[in-house]
PDB file of C-alpha atoms in Angstrom:
ATOM      1  CA  MET A   1      19.123 -56.766 -84.098  1.00 68.00           C
ATOM      2  CA  THR A   2      22.254 -55.081 -82.280  1.00 75.00           C
ATOM      3  CA  ASP A   3      22.025 -51.791 -80.235  1.00 69.00           C
ATOM      4  CA  LYS A   4      24.020 -50.151 -83.272  1.00 77.00           C
ATOM      5  CA  ASP A   5      22.287 -51.779 -86.071  1.00 76.00           C
ATOM      6  CA  LYS A   6      18.849 -50.140 -84.027  1.00 78.00           C
ATOM      7  CA  LEU A   7      20.908 -46.828 -83.796  1.00 72.00           C
ATOM      8  CA  ILE A   8      21.689 -46.825 -87.568  1.00 76.00           C
ATOM      9  CA  ALA A   9      18.227 -47.716 -88.476  1.00 84.00           C
ATOM     10  CA  ALA A  10      16.545 -45.032 -86.737  1.00 81.00           C
ATOM     11  CA  LYS A  11      19.007 -42.009 -88.204  1.00 80.00           C
ATOM     12  CA  GLU A  12      18.771 -43.500 -91.687  1.00 84.00           C
ATOM     13  CA  LYS A  13      14.693 -43.068 -90.985  1.00 86.00           C
ATOM     14  CA  TRP A  14      15.233 -39.720 -89.503  1.00 78.00           C
ATOM     15  CA  ALA A  15      16.990 -38.950 -92.967  1.00 85.00           C
ATOM     16  CA  ARG A  16      14.319 -40.234 -94.916  1.00 88.00           C
ATOM     17  CA  GLU A  17      11.588 -38.243 -92.650  1.00 78.00           C
ATOM     18  CA  GLY A  18      13.423 -35.038 -92.659  1.00 82.00           C
ATOM     19  CA  ARG A  19      12.996 -35.111 -88.939  1.00 81.00           C
ATOM     20  CA  GLY A  20      13.587 -31.766 -87.357  1.00 81.00           C
ATOM     21  CA  LEU A  21      13.358 -30.259 -90.706  1.00 85.00           C
ATOM     22  CA  THR A  22      11.689 -26.690 -90.539  1.00 87.00           C
ATOM     23  CA  GLY A  23      12.100 -24.965 -94.029  1.00 83.00           C
ATOM     24  CA  GLU A  24      13.639 -21.938 -92.193  1.00 83.00           C
ATOM     25  CA  LYS A  25      16.916 -20.109 -92.633  1.00 77.00           C
ATOM     26  CA  ALA A  26      18.464 -17.803 -90.365  1.00 76.00           C
ATOM     27  CA  ALA A  27      21.803 -16.465 -90.073  1.00 79.00           C
ATOM     28  CA  PRO A  28      24.091 -16.555 -87.073  1.00 80.00           C
ATOM     29  CA  ALA A  29      24.415 -12.722 -86.533  1.00 72.00           C
ATOM     30  CA  ALA A  30      20.388 -12.688 -86.447  1.00 79.00           C
ATOM     31  CA  ARG A  31      19.923 -14.887 -83.488  1.00 88.00           C
ATOM     32  CA  ARG A  32      22.074 -17.988 -81.859  1.00 94.00           C
ATOM     33  CA  LEU A  33      19.586 -21.093 -81.968  1.00 95.00           C
ATOM     34  CA  PRO A  34      19.740 -22.372 -85.305  1.00 96.00           C
ATOM     35  CA  PRO A  35      16.346 -23.475 -87.171  1.00 95.00           C
ATOM     36  CA  GLY A  36      14.740 -26.659 -85.555  1.00 95.00           C
ATOM     37  CA  GLN A  37      17.160 -26.569 -82.117  1.00 96.00           C
ATOM     38  CA  ARG A  38      16.545 -26.617 -78.878  1.00 96.00           C
ATOM     39  CA  GLU A  39      18.915 -25.601 -76.136  1.00 96.00           C
ATOM     40  CA  THR A  40      19.746 -28.400 -73.720  1.00 95.00           C
ATOM     41  CA  PHE A  41      22.588 -27.900 -70.287  1.00 94.00           C
ATOM     42  CA  ASP A  42      23.481 -31.501 -70.361  1.00 92.00           C
ATOM     43  CA  PHE A  43      26.019 -32.953 -72.872  1.00 92.00           C
ATOM     44  CA  PRO A  44      24.626 -36.141 -74.914  1.00 87.00           C
ATOM     45  CA  VAL A  45      26.580 -38.641 -75.492  1.00 86.00           C
ATOM     46  CA  LEU A  46      26.234 -39.863 -79.304  1.00 78.00           C
ATOM     47  CA  ASP A  47      28.093 -42.973 -80.554  1.00 75.00           C
ATOM     48  CA  LEU A  48      28.061 -45.751 -82.700  1.00 76.00           C
ATOM     49  CA  GLY A  49      28.259 -47.931 -79.466  1.00 74.00           C
ATOM     50  CA  ASP A  50      32.197 -48.852 -79.411  1.00 81.00           C
ATOM     51  CA  GLN A  51      33.888 -45.812 -76.972  1.00 88.00           C
ATOM     52  CA  PRO A  52      37.409 -46.754 -77.450  1.00 91.00           C
ATOM     53  CA  ASN A  53      39.297 -46.733 -74.151  1.00 91.00           C
ATOM     54  CA  LEU A  54      43.008 -45.068 -75.117  1.00 93.00           C
ATOM     55  CA  SER A  55      44.903 -43.374 -72.829  1.00 94.00           C
ATOM     56  CA  PRO A  56      46.981 -40.665 -74.217  1.00 95.00           C
ATOM     57  CA  ARG A  57      49.943 -42.802 -74.091  1.00 93.00           C
ATOM     58  CA  ASP A  58      47.929 -45.385 -76.823  1.00 92.00           C
ATOM     59  CA  TRP A  59      46.954 -42.648 -78.792  1.00 97.00           C
ATOM     60  CA  ALA A  60      48.408 -40.908 -81.742  1.00 98.00           C
ATOM     61  CA  LEU A  61      47.369 -38.595 -84.797  1.00 98.00           C
ATOM     62  CA  SER A  62      48.652 -39.358 -88.324  1.00 98.00           C
ATOM     63  CA  VAL A  63      48.205 -37.096 -91.320  1.00 98.00           C
ATOM     64  CA  GLY A  64      48.443 -37.670 -95.135  1.00 98.00           C
ATOM     65  CA  GLY A  65      46.876 -37.460 -98.591  1.00 98.00           C
ATOM     66  CA  MET A  66      47.681 -34.003-100.648  1.00 98.00           C
ATOM     67  CA  VAL A  67      49.746 -32.619 -98.022  1.00 98.00           C
ATOM     68  CA  GLU A  68      53.496 -31.394 -98.725  1.00 98.00           C
ATOM     69  CA  SER A  69      54.905 -32.806 -94.590  1.00 98.00           C
ATOM     70  CA  PRO A  70      52.686 -35.626 -93.583  1.00 98.00           C
ATOM     71  CA  ILE A  71      52.945 -35.934 -89.770  1.00 98.00           C
ATOM     72  CA  ARG A  72      52.228 -38.146 -87.260  1.00 98.00           C
ATOM     73  CA  TRP A  73      52.089 -36.807 -83.520  1.00 98.00           C
ATOM     74  CA  ASP A  74      52.091 -38.583 -80.553  1.00 98.00           C
ATOM     75  CA  TRP A  75      50.530 -37.441 -77.287  1.00 98.00           C
ATOM     76  CA  GLN A  76      53.981 -35.655 -76.259  1.00 98.00           C
ATOM     77  CA  THR A  77      54.706 -34.147 -79.793  1.00 98.00           C
ATOM     78  CA  PHE A  78      51.032 -33.227 -79.801  1.00 98.00           C
ATOM     79  CA  MET A  79      50.881 -31.272 -76.442  1.00 98.00           C
ATOM     80  CA  ALA A  80      53.803 -29.657 -77.646  1.00 98.00           C
ATOM     81  CA  GLN A  81      52.310 -27.997 -80.236  1.00 98.00           C
ATOM     82  CA  PRO A  82      51.152 -24.575 -79.415  1.00 98.00           C
ATOM     83  CA  GLN A  83      47.852 -24.530 -77.298  1.00 98.00           C
ATOM     84  CA  THR A  84      44.619 -22.676 -78.177  1.00 98.00           C
ATOM     85  CA  GLU A  85      41.590 -22.113 -75.779  1.00 98.00           C
ATOM     86  CA  ILE A  86      38.301 -21.378 -77.494  1.00 97.00           C
ATOM     87  CA  VAL A  87      34.642 -21.163 -76.281  1.00 98.00           C
ATOM     88  CA  THR A  88      31.898 -22.346 -78.717  1.00 97.00           C
ATOM     89  CA  ASP A  89      28.169 -23.732 -78.839  1.00 97.00           C
ATOM     90  CA  ILE A  90      27.367 -27.116 -80.215  1.00 96.00           C
ATOM     91  CA  HIS A  91      24.886 -28.090 -82.266  1.00 97.00           C
ATOM     92  CA  CYS A  92      23.560 -31.704 -83.159  1.00 96.00           C
ATOM     93  CA  VAL A  93      21.508 -32.608 -86.340  1.00 95.00           C
ATOM     94  CA  THR A  94      19.687 -34.751 -83.410  1.00 93.00           C
ATOM     95  CA  THR A  95      18.008 -31.247 -82.578  1.00 95.00           C
ATOM     96  CA  TRP A  96      19.743 -30.123 -79.237  1.00 96.00           C
ATOM     97  CA  SER A  97      22.121 -27.104 -78.895  1.00 97.00           C
ATOM     98  CA  ARG A  98      24.577 -26.570 -75.919  1.00 97.00           C
ATOM     99  CA  TYR A  99      25.989 -22.886 -75.651  1.00 97.00           C
ATOM    100  CA  ASP A 100      29.511 -22.063 -74.088  1.00 97.00           C
ATOM    101  CA  ASN A 101      31.445 -24.792 -73.966  1.00 98.00           C
ATOM    102  CA  ALA A 102      34.979 -24.232 -73.494  1.00 98.00           C
ATOM    103  CA  TRP A 103      37.659 -26.399 -75.600  1.00 98.00           C
ATOM    104  CA  ALA A 104      41.530 -26.009 -75.557  1.00 98.00           C
ATOM    105  CA  GLY A 105      43.924 -27.910 -77.644  1.00 98.00           C
ATOM    106  CA  VAL A 106      45.794 -27.393 -80.920  1.00 98.00           C
ATOM    107  CA  SER A 107      44.165 -25.105 -83.703  1.00 98.00           C
ATOM    108  CA  ALA A 108      43.133 -26.355 -86.837  1.00 98.00           C
ATOM    109  CA  ARG A 109      45.294 -23.521 -88.950  1.00 98.00           C
ATOM    110  CA  HIS A 110      48.270 -24.888 -86.782  1.00 98.00           C
ATOM    111  CA  LEU A 111      48.075 -28.115 -88.130  1.00 98.00           C
ATOM    112  CA  LEU A 112      47.433 -26.534 -91.914  1.00 98.00           C
ATOM    113  CA  LYS A 113      50.470 -24.593 -91.448  1.00 98.00           C
ATOM    114  CA  THR A 114      52.621 -27.470 -90.320  1.00 98.00           C
ATOM    115  CA  VAL A 115      51.122 -30.213 -92.838  1.00 98.00           C
ATOM    116  CA  ARG A 116      50.893 -27.509 -95.999  1.00 98.00           C
ATOM    117  CA  PRO A 117      48.025 -28.371 -98.075  1.00 98.00           C
ATOM    118  CA  ARG A 118      48.772 -28.978-101.885  1.00 98.00           C
ATOM    119  CA  LYS A 119      46.653 -26.232-103.421  1.00 97.00           C
ATOM    120  CA  GLU A 120      44.260 -28.906-105.212  1.00 98.00           C
ATOM    121  CA  ALA A 121      43.638 -30.226-101.951  1.00 98.00           C
ATOM    122  CA  ARG A 122      39.762 -29.082-101.065  1.00 98.00           C
ATOM    123  CA  PHE A 123      38.495 -31.855 -98.935  1.00 98.00           C
ATOM    124  CA  LEU A 124      39.424 -33.744 -95.540  1.00 98.00           C
ATOM    125  CA  LEU A 125      38.596 -37.227 -93.988  1.00 98.00           C
ATOM    126  CA  LEU A 126      38.494 -37.436 -90.544  1.00 98.00           C
ATOM    127  CA  ARG A 127      39.202 -40.998 -89.274  1.00 98.00           C
ATOM    128  CA  SER A 128      38.019 -41.878 -85.883  1.00 97.00           C
ATOM    129  CA  PHE A 129      39.406 -44.969 -83.511  1.00 96.00           C
ATOM    130  CA  ASP A 130      36.074 -46.704 -83.683  1.00 94.00           C
ATOM    131  CA  GLY A 131      35.946 -46.942 -87.349  1.00 94.00           C
ATOM    132  CA  TYR A 132      33.805 -43.467 -87.982  1.00 96.00           C
ATOM    133  CA  THR A 133      34.599 -40.907 -90.691  1.00 98.00           C
ATOM    134  CA  THR A 134      33.334 -37.769 -91.530  1.00 98.00           C
ATOM    135  CA  ASN A 135      33.733 -35.517 -94.779  1.00 98.00           C
ATOM    136  CA  ILE A 136      34.977 -31.647 -94.393  1.00 97.00           C
ATOM    137  CA  PRO A 137      35.441 -29.375 -96.704  1.00 97.00           C
ATOM    138  CA  LEU A 138      38.844 -27.622 -96.313  1.00 98.00           C
ATOM    139  CA  SER A 139      37.211 -23.679 -96.377  1.00 97.00           C
ATOM    140  CA  ARG A 140      35.116 -25.625 -93.462  1.00 97.00           C
ATOM    141  CA  PHE A 141      38.224 -26.799 -91.505  1.00 98.00           C
ATOM    142  CA  ASP A 142      40.327 -23.866 -92.284  1.00 98.00           C
ATOM    143  CA  ASP A 143      38.667 -21.474 -89.761  1.00 98.00           C
ATOM    144  CA  GLN A 144      39.505 -19.577 -86.547  1.00 96.00           C
ATOM    145  CA  ASP A 145      37.128 -21.464 -84.300  1.00 97.00           C
ATOM    146  CA  VAL A 146      37.863 -25.168 -85.232  1.00 98.00           C
ATOM    147  CA  LEU A 147      40.166 -27.034 -82.839  1.00 98.00           C
ATOM    148  CA  LEU A 148      41.763 -30.699 -82.037  1.00 98.00           C
ATOM    149  CA  ALA A 149      40.634 -30.853 -78.514  1.00 98.00           C
ATOM    150  CA  HIS A 150      42.128 -32.474 -75.710  1.00 98.00           C
ATOM    151  CA  SER A 151      39.947 -30.866 -72.858  1.00 98.00           C
ATOM    152  CA  TRP A 152      36.010 -29.531 -72.629  1.00 98.00           C
ATOM    153  CA  GLN A 153      35.870 -26.600 -69.321  1.00 97.00           C
ATOM    154  CA  GLY A 154      39.029 -27.087 -68.109  1.00 97.00           C
ATOM    155  CA  GLN A 155      38.880 -31.080 -67.223  1.00 97.00           C
ATOM    156  CA  PRO A 156      40.456 -33.743 -69.739  1.00 97.00           C
ATOM    157  CA  LEU A 157      38.049 -34.825 -72.616  1.00 97.00           C
ATOM    158  CA  SER A 158      36.675 -37.747 -71.128  1.00 95.00           C
ATOM    159  CA  ARG A 159      35.941 -40.901 -72.890  1.00 95.00           C
ATOM    160  CA  GLU A 160      32.116 -41.304 -74.194  1.00 94.00           C
ATOM    161  CA  HIS A 161      33.175 -37.605 -75.392  1.00 94.00           C
ATOM    162  CA  GLY A 162      35.934 -38.395 -77.648  1.00 95.00           C
ATOM    163  CA  GLY A 163      38.902 -38.095 -75.459  1.00 95.00           C
ATOM    164  CA  PRO A 164      41.500 -38.202 -75.563  1.00 98.00           C
ATOM    165  CA  VAL A 165      41.377 -35.900 -78.859  1.00 98.00           C
ATOM    166  CA  ARG A 166      38.217 -34.965 -80.956  1.00 98.00           C
ATOM    167  CA  ALA A 167      37.952 -32.486 -83.759  1.00 98.00           C
ATOM    168  CA  VAL A 168      36.036 -29.734 -82.565  1.00 98.00           C
ATOM    169  CA  ILE A 169      34.197 -27.800 -85.742  1.00 98.00           C
ATOM    170  CA  PRO A 170      31.543 -25.767 -84.460  1.00 97.00           C
ATOM    171  CA  LYS A 171      29.828 -24.305 -87.130  1.00 97.00           C
ATOM    172  CA  LEU A 172      29.023 -27.845 -88.610  1.00 98.00           C
ATOM    173  CA  TYR A 173      26.487 -30.157 -87.255  1.00 97.00           C
ATOM    174  CA  PHE A 174      28.490 -31.755 -84.381  1.00 96.00           C
ATOM    175  CA  TRP A 175      28.099 -34.983 -85.928  1.00 97.00           C
ATOM    176  CA  LYS A 176      31.393 -33.729 -87.931  1.00 98.00           C
ATOM    177  CA  SER A 177      33.591 -32.749 -84.957  1.00 98.00           C
ATOM    178  CA  ALA A 178      34.927 -36.576 -85.089  1.00 98.00           C
ATOM    179  CA  LYS A 179      35.643 -38.111 -81.271  1.00 97.00           C
ATOM    180  CA  TRP A 180      38.601 -40.088 -80.928  1.00 97.00           C
ATOM    181  CA  LEU A 181      40.488 -38.659 -83.693  1.00 98.00           C
ATOM    182  CA  ARG A 182      43.161 -40.959 -85.289  1.00 98.00           C
ATOM    183  CA  HIS A 183      43.716 -39.725 -89.253  1.00 98.00           C
ATOM    184  CA  ILE A 184      42.948 -36.866 -91.338  1.00 98.00           C
ATOM    185  CA  THR A 185      43.149 -37.322 -95.417  1.00 98.00           C
ATOM    186  CA  PHE A 186      43.356 -34.487 -97.371  1.00 98.00           C
ATOM    187  CA  SER A 187      42.399 -35.212-101.129  1.00 98.00           C
ATOM    188  CA  ASP A 188      40.798 -33.391-104.166  1.00 98.00           C
ATOM    189  CA  ARG A 189      37.979 -35.175-104.085  1.00 96.00           C
ATOM    190  CA  ASP A 190      34.762 -35.232-101.651  1.00 97.00           C
ATOM    191  CA  THR A 191      34.608 -38.999-100.051  1.00 96.00           C
ATOM    192  CA  PRO A 192      31.705 -39.246 -97.849  1.00 97.00           C
ATOM    193  CA  GLY A 193      31.965 -40.631 -94.602  1.00 96.00           C
ATOM    194  CA  TYR A 194      29.720 -42.927 -92.263  1.00 95.00           C
ATOM    195  CA  TRP A 195      26.705 -40.876 -92.074  1.00 95.00           C
ATOM    196  CA  GLU A 196      27.075 -39.196 -95.017  1.00 96.00           C
ATOM    197  CA  LEU A 197      26.640 -42.362 -96.779  1.00 95.00           C
ATOM    198  CA  ARG A 198      23.834 -42.779 -94.643  1.00 94.00           C
ATOM    199  CA  GLY A 199      21.635 -39.918 -95.920  1.00 94.00           C
ATOM    200  CA  TYR A 200      23.160 -36.895 -93.789  1.00 95.00           C
ATOM    201  CA  HIS A 201      24.834 -34.223 -95.609  1.00 96.00           C
ATOM    202  CA  GLY A 202      27.844 -33.539 -97.236  1.00 94.00           C
ATOM    203  CA  GLU A 203      28.693 -30.003 -95.667  1.00 95.00           C
ATOM    204  CA  GLY A 204      26.021 -29.761 -92.553  1.00 97.00           C
ATOM    205  CA  ASP A 205      25.781 -26.422 -91.210  1.00 96.00           C
ATOM    206  CA  PRO A 206      23.129 -25.965 -88.827  1.00 96.00           C
ATOM    207  CA  TRP A 207      21.687 -22.070 -90.177  1.00 95.00           C
ATOM    208  CA  LYS A 208      20.985 -23.622 -94.117  1.00 94.00           C
ATOM    209  CA  GLU A 209      19.643 -27.022 -91.646  1.00 95.00           C
ATOM    210  CA  GLU A 210      21.664 -29.121 -93.640  1.00 96.00           C
ATOM    211  CA  ARG A 211      20.847 -31.832 -91.865  1.00 95.00           C
ATOM    212  CA  TYR A 212      20.156 -34.425 -94.944  1.00 93.00           C
ATOM    213  CA  SER A 213      21.168 -35.015 -98.608  1.00 88.00           C
TER     214      SER A 213
END
């Protein structure tokens, strides 16, 4: 069994057993750490065992599906868009949380303004250069703290953490923040992504403990 097969088997087992579930519900206004989470000062590296080695000149992002204006941004075009800086917490489904992460990149709301989703579009499917996918409700993507990030803590995003560009969707578990982002499809139907097909929740709200389906 390969390392990737072992990882998949372990995470599928977590889903079957409900690993990390406390049955508790909380609200961000009441406390900072979601149920079942623990704070870490590290930034653990989690992926499918294949870290694409992309330079900015190799990278491009395309957006299509139910949008009025499909796009393809190479690195130069991406960096020419309005830039946004945010500080957010990270909450991983494997039960670690990391506070005060400084990101820089292009806001999701700028992307939405550019591509103009059709009125029937309700979901996004994010695709990565390593073959990974994850699904996001449009209502969750359309938020002030959602970013297509190229920098973390003032430095270019490293390969192991999803560089050149990853999604950052801080109000959801971090598996929704796809690394090595290459394509976004807008749709009127919800298409489960890689981990969602393997027992993980379709939305993934840490405050509701939406770890598994």
